[in-house]
mmCIF file of C-alpha atoms in Angstrom:
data_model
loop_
_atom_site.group_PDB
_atom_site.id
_atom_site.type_symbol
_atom_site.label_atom_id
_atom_site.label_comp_id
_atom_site.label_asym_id
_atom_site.label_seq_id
_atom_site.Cartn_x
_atom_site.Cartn_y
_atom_site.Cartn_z
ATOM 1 C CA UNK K 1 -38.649 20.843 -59.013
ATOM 2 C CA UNK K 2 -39.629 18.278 -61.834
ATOM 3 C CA UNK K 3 -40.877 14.953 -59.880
ATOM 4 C CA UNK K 4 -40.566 14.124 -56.476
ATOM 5 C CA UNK K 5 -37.282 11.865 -55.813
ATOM 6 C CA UNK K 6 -38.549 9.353 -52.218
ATOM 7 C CA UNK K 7 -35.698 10.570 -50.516
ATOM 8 C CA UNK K 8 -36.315 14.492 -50.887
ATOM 9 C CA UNK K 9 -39.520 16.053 -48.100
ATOM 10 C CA UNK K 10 -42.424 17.229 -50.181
ATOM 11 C CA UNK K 11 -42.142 20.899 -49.413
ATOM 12 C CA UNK K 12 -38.267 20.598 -50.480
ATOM 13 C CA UNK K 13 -39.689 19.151 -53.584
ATOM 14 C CA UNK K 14 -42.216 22.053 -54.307
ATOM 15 C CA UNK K 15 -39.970 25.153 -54.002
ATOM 16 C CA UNK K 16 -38.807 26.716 -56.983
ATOM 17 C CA UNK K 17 -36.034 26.628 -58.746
ATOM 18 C CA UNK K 18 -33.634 29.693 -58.363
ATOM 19 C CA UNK K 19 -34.086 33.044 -60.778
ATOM 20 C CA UNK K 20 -31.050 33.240 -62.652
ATOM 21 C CA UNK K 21 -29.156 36.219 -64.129
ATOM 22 C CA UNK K 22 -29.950 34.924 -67.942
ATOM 23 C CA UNK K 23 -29.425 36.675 -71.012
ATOM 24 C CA UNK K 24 -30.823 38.430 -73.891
ATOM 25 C CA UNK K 25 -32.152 35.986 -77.445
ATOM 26 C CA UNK K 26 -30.313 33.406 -78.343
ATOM 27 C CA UNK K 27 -27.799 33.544 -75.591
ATOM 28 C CA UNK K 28 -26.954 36.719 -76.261
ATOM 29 C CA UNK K 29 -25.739 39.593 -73.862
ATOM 30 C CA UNK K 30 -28.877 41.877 -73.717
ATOM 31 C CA UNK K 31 -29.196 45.501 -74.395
ATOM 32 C CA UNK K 32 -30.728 46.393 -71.146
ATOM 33 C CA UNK K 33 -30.352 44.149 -68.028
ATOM 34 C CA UNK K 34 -33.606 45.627 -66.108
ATOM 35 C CA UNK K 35 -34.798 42.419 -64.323
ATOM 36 C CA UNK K 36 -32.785 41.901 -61.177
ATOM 37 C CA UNK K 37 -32.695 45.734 -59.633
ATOM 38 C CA UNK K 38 -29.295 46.030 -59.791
ATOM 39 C CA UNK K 39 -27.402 50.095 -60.215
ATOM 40 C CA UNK K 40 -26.162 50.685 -64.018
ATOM 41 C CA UNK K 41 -23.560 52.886 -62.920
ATOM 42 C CA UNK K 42 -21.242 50.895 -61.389
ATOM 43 C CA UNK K 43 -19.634 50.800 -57.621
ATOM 44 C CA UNK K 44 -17.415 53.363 -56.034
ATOM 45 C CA UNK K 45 -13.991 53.572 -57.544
ATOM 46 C CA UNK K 46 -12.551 53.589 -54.110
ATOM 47 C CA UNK K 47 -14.656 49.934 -53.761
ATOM 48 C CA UNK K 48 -12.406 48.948 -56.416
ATOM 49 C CA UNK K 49 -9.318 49.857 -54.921
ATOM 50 C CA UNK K 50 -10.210 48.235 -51.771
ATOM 51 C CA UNK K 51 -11.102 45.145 -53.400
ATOM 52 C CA UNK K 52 -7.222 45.042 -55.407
ATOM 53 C CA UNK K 53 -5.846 45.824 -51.879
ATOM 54 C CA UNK K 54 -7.723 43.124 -50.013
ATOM 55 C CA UNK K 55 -6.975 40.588 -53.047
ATOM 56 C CA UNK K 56 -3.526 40.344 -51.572
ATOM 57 C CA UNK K 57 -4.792 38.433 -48.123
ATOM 58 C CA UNK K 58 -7.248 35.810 -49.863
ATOM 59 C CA UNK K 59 -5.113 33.164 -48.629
ATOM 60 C CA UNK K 60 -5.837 33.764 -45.289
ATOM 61 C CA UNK K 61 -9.861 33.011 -44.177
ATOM 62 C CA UNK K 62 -11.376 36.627 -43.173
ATOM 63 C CA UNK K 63 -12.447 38.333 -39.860
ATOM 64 C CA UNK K 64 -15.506 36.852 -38.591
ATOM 65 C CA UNK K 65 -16.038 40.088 -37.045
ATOM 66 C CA UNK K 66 -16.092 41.749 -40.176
ATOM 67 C CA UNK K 67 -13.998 44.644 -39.249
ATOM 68 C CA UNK K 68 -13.826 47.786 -40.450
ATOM 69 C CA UNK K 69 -17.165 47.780 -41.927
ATOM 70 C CA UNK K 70 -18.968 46.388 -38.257
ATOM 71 C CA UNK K 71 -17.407 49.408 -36.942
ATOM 72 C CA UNK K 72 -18.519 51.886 -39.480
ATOM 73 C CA UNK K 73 -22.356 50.127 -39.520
ATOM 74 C CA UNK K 74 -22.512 51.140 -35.703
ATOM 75 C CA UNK K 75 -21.649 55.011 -36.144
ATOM 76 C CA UNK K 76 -24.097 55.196 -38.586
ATOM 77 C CA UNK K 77 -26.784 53.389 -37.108
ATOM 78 C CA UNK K 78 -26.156 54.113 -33.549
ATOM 79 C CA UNK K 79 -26.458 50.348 -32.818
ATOM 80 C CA UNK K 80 -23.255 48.460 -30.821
ATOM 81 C CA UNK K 81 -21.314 46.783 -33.334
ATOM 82 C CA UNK K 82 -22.300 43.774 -31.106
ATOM 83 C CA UNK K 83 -25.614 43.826 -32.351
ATOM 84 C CA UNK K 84 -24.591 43.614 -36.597
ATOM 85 C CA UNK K 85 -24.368 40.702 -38.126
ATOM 86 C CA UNK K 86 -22.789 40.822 -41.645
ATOM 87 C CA UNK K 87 -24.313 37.925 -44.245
ATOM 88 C CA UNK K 88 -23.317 37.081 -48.115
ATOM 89 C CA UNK K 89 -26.726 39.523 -49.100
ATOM 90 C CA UNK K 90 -29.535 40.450 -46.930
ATOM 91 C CA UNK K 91 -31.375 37.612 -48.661
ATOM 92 C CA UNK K 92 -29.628 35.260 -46.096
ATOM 93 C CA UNK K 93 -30.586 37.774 -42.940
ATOM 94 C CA UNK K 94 -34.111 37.327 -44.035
ATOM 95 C CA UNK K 95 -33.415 33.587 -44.506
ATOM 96 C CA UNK K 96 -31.732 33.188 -41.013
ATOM 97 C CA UNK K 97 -34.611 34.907 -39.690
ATOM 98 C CA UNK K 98 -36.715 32.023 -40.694
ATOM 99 C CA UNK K 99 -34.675 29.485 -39.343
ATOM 100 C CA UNK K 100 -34.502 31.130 -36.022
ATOM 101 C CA UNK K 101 -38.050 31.925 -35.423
ATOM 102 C CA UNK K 102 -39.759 28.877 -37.427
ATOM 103 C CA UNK K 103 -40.743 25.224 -37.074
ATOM 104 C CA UNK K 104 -43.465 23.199 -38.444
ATOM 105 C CA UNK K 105 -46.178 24.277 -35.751
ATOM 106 C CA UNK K 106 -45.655 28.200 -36.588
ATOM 107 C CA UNK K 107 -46.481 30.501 -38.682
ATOM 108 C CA UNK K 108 -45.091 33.271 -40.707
ATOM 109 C CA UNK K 109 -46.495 36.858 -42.188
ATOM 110 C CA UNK K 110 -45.666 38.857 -44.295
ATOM 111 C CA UNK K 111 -46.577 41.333 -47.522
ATOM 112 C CA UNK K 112 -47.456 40.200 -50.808
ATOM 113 C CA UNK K 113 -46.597 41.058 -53.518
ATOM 114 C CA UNK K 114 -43.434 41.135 -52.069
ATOM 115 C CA UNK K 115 -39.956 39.862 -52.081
ATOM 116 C CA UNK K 116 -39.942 35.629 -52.429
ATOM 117 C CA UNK K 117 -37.539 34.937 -49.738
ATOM 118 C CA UNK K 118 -40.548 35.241 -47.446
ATOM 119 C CA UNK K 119 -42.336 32.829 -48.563
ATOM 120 C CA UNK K 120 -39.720 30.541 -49.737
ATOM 121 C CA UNK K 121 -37.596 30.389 -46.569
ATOM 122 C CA UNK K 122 -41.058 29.642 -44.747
ATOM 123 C CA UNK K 123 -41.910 26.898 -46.685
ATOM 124 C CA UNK K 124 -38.382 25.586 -46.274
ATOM 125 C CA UNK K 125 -38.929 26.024 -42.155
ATOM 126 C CA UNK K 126 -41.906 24.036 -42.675
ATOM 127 C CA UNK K 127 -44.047 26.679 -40.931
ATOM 128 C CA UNK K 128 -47.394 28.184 -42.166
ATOM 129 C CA UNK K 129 -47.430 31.288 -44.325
ATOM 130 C CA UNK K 130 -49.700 33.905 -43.683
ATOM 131 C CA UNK K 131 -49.453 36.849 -46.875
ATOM 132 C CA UNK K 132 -51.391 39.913 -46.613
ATOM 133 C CA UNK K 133 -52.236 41.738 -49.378
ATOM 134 C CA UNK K 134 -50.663 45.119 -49.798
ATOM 135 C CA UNK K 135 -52.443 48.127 -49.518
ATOM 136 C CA UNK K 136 -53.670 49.849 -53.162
ATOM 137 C CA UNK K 137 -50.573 52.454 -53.090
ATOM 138 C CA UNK K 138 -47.913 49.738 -52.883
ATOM 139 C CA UNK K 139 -46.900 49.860 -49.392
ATOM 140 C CA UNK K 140 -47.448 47.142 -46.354
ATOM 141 C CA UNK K 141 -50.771 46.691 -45.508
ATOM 142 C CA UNK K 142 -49.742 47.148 -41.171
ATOM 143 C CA UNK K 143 -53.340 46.651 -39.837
ATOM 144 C CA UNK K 144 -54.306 43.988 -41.639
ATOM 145 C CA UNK K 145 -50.514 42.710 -40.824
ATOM 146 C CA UNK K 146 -51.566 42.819 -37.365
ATOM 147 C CA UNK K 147 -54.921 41.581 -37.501
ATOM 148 C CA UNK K 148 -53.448 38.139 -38.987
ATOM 149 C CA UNK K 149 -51.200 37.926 -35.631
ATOM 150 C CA UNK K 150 -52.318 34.228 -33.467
ATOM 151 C CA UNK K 151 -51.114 31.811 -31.159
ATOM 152 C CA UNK K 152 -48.873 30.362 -33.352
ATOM 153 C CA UNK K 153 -47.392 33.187 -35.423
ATOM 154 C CA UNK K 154 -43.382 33.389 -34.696
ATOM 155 C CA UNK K 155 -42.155 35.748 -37.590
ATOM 156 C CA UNK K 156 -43.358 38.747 -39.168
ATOM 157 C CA UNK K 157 -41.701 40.239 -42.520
ATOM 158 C CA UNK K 158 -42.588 43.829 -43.158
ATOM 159 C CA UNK K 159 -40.637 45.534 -46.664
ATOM 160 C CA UNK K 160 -40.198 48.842 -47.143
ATOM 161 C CA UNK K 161 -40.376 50.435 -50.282
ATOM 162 C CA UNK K 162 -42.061 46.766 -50.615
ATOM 163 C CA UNK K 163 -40.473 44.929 -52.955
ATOM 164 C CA UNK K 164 -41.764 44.535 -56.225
ATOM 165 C CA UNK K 165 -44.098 47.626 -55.715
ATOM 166 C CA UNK K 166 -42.009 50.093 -54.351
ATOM 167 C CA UNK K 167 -44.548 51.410 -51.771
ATOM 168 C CA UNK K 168 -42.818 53.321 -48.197
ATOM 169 C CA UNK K 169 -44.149 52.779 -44.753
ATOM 170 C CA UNK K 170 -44.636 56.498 -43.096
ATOM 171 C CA UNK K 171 -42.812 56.540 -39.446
ATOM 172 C CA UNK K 172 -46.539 56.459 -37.696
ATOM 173 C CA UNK K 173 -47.150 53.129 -39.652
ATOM 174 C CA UNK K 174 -43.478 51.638 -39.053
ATOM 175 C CA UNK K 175 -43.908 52.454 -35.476
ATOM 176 C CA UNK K 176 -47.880 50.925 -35.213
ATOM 177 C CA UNK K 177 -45.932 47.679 -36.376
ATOM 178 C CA UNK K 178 -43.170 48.225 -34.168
ATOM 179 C CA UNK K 179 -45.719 48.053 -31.123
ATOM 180 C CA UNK K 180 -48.515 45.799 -32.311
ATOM 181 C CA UNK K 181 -45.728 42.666 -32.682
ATOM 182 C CA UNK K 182 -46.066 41.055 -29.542
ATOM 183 C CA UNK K 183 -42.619 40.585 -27.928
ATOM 184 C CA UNK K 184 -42.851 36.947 -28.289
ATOM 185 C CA UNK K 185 -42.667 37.280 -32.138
ATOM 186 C CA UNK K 186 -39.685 38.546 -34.034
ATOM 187 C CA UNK K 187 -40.115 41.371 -36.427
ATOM 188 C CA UNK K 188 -38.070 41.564 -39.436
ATOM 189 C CA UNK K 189 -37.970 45.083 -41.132
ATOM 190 C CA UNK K 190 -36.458 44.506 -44.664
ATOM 191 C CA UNK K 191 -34.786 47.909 -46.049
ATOM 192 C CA UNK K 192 -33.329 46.578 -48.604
ATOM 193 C CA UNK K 193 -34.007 50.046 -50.414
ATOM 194 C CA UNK K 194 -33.162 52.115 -47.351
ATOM 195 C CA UNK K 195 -31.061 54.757 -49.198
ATOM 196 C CA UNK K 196 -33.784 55.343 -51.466
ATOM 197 C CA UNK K 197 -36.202 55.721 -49.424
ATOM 198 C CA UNK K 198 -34.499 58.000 -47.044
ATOM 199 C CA UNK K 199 -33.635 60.766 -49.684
ATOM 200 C CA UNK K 200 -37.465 60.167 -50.678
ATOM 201 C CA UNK K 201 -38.367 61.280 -47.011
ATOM 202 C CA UNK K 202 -38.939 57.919 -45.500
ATOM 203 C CA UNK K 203 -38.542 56.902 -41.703
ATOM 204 C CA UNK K 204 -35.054 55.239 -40.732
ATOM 205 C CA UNK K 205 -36.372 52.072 -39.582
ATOM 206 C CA UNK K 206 -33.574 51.078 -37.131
ATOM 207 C CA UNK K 207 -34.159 54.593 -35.180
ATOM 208 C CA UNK K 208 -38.152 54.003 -34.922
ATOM 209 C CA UNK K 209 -37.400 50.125 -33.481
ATOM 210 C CA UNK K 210 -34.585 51.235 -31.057
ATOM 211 C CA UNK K 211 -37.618 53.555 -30.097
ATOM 212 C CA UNK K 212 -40.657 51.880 -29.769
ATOM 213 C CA UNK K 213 -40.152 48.100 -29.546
ATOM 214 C CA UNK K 214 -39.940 45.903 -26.743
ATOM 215 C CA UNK K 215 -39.439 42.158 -28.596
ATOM 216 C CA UNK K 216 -36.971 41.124 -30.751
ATOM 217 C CA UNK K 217 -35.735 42.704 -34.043
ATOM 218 C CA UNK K 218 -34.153 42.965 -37.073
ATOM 219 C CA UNK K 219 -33.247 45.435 -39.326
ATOM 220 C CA UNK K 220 -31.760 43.709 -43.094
ATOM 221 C CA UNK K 221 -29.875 46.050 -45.489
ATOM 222 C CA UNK K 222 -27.631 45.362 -48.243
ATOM 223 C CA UNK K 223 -24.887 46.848 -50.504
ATOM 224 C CA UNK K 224 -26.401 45.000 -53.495
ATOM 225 C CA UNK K 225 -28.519 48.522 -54.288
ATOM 226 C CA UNK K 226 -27.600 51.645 -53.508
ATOM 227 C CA UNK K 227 -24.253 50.570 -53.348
ATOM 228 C CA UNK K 228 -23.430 48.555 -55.947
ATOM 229 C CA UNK K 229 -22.272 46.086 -54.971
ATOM 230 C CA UNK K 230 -24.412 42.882 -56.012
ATOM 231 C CA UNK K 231 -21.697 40.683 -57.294
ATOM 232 C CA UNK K 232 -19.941 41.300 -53.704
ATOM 233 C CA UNK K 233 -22.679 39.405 -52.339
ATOM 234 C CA UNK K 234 -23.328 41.274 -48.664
ATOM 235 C CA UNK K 235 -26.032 42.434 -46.488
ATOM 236 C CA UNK K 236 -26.173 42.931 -42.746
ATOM 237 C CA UNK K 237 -28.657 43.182 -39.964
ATOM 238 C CA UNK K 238 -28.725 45.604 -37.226
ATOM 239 C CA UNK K 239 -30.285 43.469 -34.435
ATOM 240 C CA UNK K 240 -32.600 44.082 -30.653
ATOM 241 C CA UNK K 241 -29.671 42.320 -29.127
ATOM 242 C CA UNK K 242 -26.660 39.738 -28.652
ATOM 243 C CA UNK K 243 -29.321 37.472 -28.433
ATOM 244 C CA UNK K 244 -30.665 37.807 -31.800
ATOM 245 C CA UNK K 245 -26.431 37.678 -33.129
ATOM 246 C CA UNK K 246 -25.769 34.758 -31.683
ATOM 247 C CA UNK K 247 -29.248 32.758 -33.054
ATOM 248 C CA UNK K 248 -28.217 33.892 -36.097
ATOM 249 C CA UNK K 249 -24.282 32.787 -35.763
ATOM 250 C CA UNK K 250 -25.753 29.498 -34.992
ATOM 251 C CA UNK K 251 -27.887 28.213 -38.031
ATOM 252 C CA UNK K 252 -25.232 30.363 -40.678
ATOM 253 C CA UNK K 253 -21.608 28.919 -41.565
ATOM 254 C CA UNK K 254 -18.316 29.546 -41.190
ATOM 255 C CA UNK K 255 -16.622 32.535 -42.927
ATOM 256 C CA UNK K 256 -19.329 33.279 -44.793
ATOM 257 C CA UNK K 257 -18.385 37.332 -45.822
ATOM 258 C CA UNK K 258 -15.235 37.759 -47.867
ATOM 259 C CA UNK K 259 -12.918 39.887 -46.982
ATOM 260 C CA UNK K 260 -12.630 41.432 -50.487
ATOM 261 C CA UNK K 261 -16.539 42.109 -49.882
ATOM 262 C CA UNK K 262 -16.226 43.637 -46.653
ATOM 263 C CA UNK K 263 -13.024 45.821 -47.683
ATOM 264 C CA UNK K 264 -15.215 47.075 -50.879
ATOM 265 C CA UNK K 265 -18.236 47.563 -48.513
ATOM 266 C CA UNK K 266 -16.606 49.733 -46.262
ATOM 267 C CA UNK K 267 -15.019 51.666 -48.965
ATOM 268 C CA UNK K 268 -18.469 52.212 -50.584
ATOM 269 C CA UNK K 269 -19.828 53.490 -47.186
ATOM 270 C CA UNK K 270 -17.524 56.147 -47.107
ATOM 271 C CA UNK K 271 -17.931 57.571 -51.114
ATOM 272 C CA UNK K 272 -20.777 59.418 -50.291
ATOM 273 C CA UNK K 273 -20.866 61.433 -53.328
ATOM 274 C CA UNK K 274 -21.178 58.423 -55.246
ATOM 275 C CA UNK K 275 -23.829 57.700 -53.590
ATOM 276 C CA UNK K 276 -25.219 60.705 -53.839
ATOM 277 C CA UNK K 277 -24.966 60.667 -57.444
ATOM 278 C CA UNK K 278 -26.573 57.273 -57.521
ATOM 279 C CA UNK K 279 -29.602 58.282 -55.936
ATOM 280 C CA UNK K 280 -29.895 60.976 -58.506
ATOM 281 C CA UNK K 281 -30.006 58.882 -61.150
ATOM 282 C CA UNK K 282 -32.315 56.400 -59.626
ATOM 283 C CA UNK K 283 -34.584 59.292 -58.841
ATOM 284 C CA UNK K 284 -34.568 60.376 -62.352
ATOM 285 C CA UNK K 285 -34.631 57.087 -63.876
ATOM 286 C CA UNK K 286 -37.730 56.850 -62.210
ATOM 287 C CA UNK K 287 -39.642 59.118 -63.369
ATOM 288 C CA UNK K 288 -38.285 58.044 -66.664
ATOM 289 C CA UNK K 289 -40.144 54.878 -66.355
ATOM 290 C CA UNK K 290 -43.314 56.136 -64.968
ATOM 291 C CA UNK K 291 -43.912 58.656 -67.499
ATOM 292 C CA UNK K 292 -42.814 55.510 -70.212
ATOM 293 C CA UNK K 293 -45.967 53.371 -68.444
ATOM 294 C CA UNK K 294 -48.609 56.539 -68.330
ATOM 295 C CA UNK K 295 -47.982 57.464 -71.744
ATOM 296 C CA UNK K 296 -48.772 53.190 -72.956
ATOM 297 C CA UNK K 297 -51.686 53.679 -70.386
ATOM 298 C CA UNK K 298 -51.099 52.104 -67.475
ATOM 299 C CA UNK K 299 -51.114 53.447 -63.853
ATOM 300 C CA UNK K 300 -47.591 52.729 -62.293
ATOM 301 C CA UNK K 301 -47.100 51.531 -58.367
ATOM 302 C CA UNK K 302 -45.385 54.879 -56.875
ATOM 303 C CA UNK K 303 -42.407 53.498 -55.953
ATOM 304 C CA UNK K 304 -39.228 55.009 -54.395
ATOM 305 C CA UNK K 305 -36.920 52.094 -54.877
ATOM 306 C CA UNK K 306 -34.863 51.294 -57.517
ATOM 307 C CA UNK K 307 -37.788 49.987 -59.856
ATOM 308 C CA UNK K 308 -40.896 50.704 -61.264
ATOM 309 C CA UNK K 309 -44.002 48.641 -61.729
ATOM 310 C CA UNK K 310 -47.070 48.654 -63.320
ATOM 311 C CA UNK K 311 -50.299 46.075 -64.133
ATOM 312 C CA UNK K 312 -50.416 45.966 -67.794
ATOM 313 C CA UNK K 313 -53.393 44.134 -68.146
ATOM 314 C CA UNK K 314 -52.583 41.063 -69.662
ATOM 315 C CA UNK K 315 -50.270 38.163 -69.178
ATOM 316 C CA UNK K 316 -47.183 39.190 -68.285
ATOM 317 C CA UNK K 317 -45.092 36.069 -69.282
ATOM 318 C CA UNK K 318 -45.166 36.600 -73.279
ATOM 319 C CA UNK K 319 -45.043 40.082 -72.938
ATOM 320 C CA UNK K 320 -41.679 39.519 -71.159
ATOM 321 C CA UNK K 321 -40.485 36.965 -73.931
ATOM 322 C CA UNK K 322 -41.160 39.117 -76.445
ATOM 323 C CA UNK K 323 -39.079 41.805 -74.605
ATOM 324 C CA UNK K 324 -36.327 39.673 -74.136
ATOM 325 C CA UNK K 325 -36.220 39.353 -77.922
ATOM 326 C CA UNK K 326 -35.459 42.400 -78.563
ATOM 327 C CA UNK K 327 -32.471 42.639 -75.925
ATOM 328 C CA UNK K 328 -34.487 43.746 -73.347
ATOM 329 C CA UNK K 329 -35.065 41.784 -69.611
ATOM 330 C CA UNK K 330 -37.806 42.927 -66.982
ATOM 331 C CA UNK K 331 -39.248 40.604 -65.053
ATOM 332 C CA UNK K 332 -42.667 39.899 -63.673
ATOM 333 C CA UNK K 333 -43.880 39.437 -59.792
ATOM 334 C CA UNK K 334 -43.370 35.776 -59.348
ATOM 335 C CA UNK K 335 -46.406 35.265 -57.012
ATOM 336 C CA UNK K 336 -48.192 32.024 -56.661
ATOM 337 C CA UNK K 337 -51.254 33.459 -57.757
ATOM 338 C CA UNK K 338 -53.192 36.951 -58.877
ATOM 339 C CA UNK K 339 -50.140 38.791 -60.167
ATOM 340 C CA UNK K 340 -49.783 37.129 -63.819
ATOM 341 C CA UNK K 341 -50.181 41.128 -65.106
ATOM 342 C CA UNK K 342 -47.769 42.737 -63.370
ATOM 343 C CA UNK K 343 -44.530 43.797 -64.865
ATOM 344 C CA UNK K 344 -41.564 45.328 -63.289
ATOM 345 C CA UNK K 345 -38.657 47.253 -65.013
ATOM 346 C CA UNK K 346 -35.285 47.936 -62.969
ATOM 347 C CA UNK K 347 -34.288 51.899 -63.192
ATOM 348 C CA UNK K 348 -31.284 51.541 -66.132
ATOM 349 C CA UNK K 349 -29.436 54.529 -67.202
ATOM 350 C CA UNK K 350 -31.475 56.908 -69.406
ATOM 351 C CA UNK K 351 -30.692 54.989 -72.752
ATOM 352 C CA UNK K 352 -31.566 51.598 -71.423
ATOM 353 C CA UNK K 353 -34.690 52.962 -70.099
ATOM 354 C CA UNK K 354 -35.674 54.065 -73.030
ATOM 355 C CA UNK K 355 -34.590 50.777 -74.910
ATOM 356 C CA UNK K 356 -36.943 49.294 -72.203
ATOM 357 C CA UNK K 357 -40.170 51.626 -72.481
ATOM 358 C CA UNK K 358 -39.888 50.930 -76.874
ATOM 359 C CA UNK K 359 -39.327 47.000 -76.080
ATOM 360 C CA UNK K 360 -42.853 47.154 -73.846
ATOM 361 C CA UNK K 361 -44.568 49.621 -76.713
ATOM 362 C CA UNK K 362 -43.503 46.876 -79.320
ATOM 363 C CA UNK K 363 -44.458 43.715 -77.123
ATOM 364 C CA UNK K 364 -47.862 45.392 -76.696
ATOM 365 C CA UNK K 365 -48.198 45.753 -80.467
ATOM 366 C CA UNK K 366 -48.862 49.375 -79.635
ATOM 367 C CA UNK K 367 -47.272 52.883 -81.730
ATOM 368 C CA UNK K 368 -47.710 54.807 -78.950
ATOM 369 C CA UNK K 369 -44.819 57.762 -78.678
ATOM 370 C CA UNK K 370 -42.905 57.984 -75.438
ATOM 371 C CA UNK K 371 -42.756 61.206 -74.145
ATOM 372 C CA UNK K 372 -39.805 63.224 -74.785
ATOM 373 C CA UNK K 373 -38.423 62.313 -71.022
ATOM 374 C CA UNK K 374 -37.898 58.823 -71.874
ATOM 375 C CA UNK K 375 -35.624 59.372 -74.970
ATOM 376 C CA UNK K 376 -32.257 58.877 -74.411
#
């Protein structure tokens, strides 16, 4: 924020403003909308449905139970519907978790580069953040994690695929953090790109937890990827207990979760061949991207989310603006510090990748050819 009003705390006063969705030159809708991870193709047509169907009630405030989805979340995870909590985007479990577990005399860790929440919703708590530097493929760095573990620590964040990079924790990793967290500290698992992951081979972090740890938990997920569903605006955590539930229900407010959101959520769950096909495409529209970086020469993060990043070796900013000229949006890393290069492109469908890879060739002044891969 621009100055420092007397009646607004410092570290309210130093947060950042919020990304916004923006748009391509001039106002413009852009070509390509790569900057915010979001899926090109669209929700479930039987999300749609449930969303006309549920339209008709919107007079009436919705479940705070969140039912049928609650009950659907538990016979997939195996958790008592007791222990989800559903939020508008796992962006507010992760934020909750904060306010739970923080106060000016404690401290917070978690990955960097990673998603900003953590960081954010610490400095909003007022506690001390800890970051620790992820480990050269990408993925959490969970010895170092739990090195940086003292008296006063009271949250740690772990991502996986970590956002931004797009590295996985392996099970033997997920369940080292699992134990080292002493059970006086919560641990917050963030899988926000849990389908991904899982069709890439990746642990299911909710089944190594319910294993191996003693202390409190949570689990975020959302239907803003895999899903979706952004625009619906809904994430949930599978929780250690009731006890975690009802911390939460106590900082959030009222009737948070739309029903419309929860009726399309729960419709979603169930289209698994949509999903299916989504994952596909993501899969693809990887590779896409990474061949689009090696072939400008640049060694991409091997990610198995929904994005792919790279260091391009200069400042990332104009490189960007220069993108977004031409229709196209990525985004950088938004880390305080050491990051500048780094430049992240959302998986689009196989013409706006390409639209993408050309914008970065001409932003980079270079007439390098994409390989055949990356044409649409």
């Amino acid at each position: 924020m621009t100055g420092e009003p007397s009646w607004m705390p410092t570290r309210v006063a130093g947060l950042a403003p919020p990304m916004r969705a923006g748009g391509g030159a001039a106002g413009a809708p852009p070509r390509a909308r790569l900057h915010l991870n979001e899926c090109p193709w669209g929700p479930s047509p039987r999300a749609i449905a449930a969303a006309a169907e549920a339209a008709a009630g919107v007079n009436r405030y919705p479940s705070g139970e969140g039912e049928p989805l609650v009950s659907l979340l538990a016979a997939r995870t195996g958790v008592a519907p007791r222990r989800i909590v559903l939020a508008a985007g796992s962006d507010l479990i992760l934020h909750y978790a904060c306010m739970v577990a923080l106060d000016p005399s404690r401290s917070c860790i978690f990955p960097r580069p990673s998603f900003p929440r953590y960081r954010l919703s610490t400095a909003i708590a007022g506690a001390r953040a800890v970051p620790i530097e992820v480990s050269p493929d990408g993925a959490n760095d969970v010895p170092a994690m739990l090195a940086a573990i003292g008296p006063d620590t009271g949250l740690v964040f772990a991502c996986t695929p970590n956002g931004n990079t797009g590295g996985m924790l392996d099970e033997a990793a997920l369940a080292a953090l699992s134990r080292g967290v002493p059970e006086t500290v919560l641990l917050c698992v963030d899988e926000a790109y849990a389908e991904f992951s899982r069709a890439a081979g990746g642990p299911d972090a909710v089944a190594v937890l319910v294993r191996g740890r003693r202390g409190p938990w949570i689990v975020s997920r959302t239907f803003s990827k895999a899903y979706a569903l952004a625009g619906a605006r809904l994430g949930y955590g599978v929780c250690s207990g009731e006890d975690v539930v009802e911390a939460i229900g106590s900082v959030r407010p009222i009737f948070e979760v739309s029903a419309m959101s929860v009726a399309m959520a729960a419709a979603a769950l169930e289209d698994e061949a949509h999903l299916a096909r989504v994952i596909e495409g993501t899969r693809a529209g990887r590779e896409q991207l990474a061949a689009g970086f090696r072939a400008l020469g640049f060694a991409p993060w091997q990610s198995v989310a929904n994005f792919v990043s790279a260091d391009i070796g200069r400042p990332v900013e104009p490189v960007l603006a220069a993108m977004a000229a031409r229709g196209v949006l990525a985004r950088g890393f938004r880390e305080p510090a050491g990051y500048d290069t780094a430049l992240r492109i959302s998986v689009g469908t196989t013409g706006e990748n390409a639209l993408a890879l050309e914008a970065l060739a001409a932003a980079l002044g270079t007439n390098a050819r994409m390989p055949e891969e990356t044409l649409p």
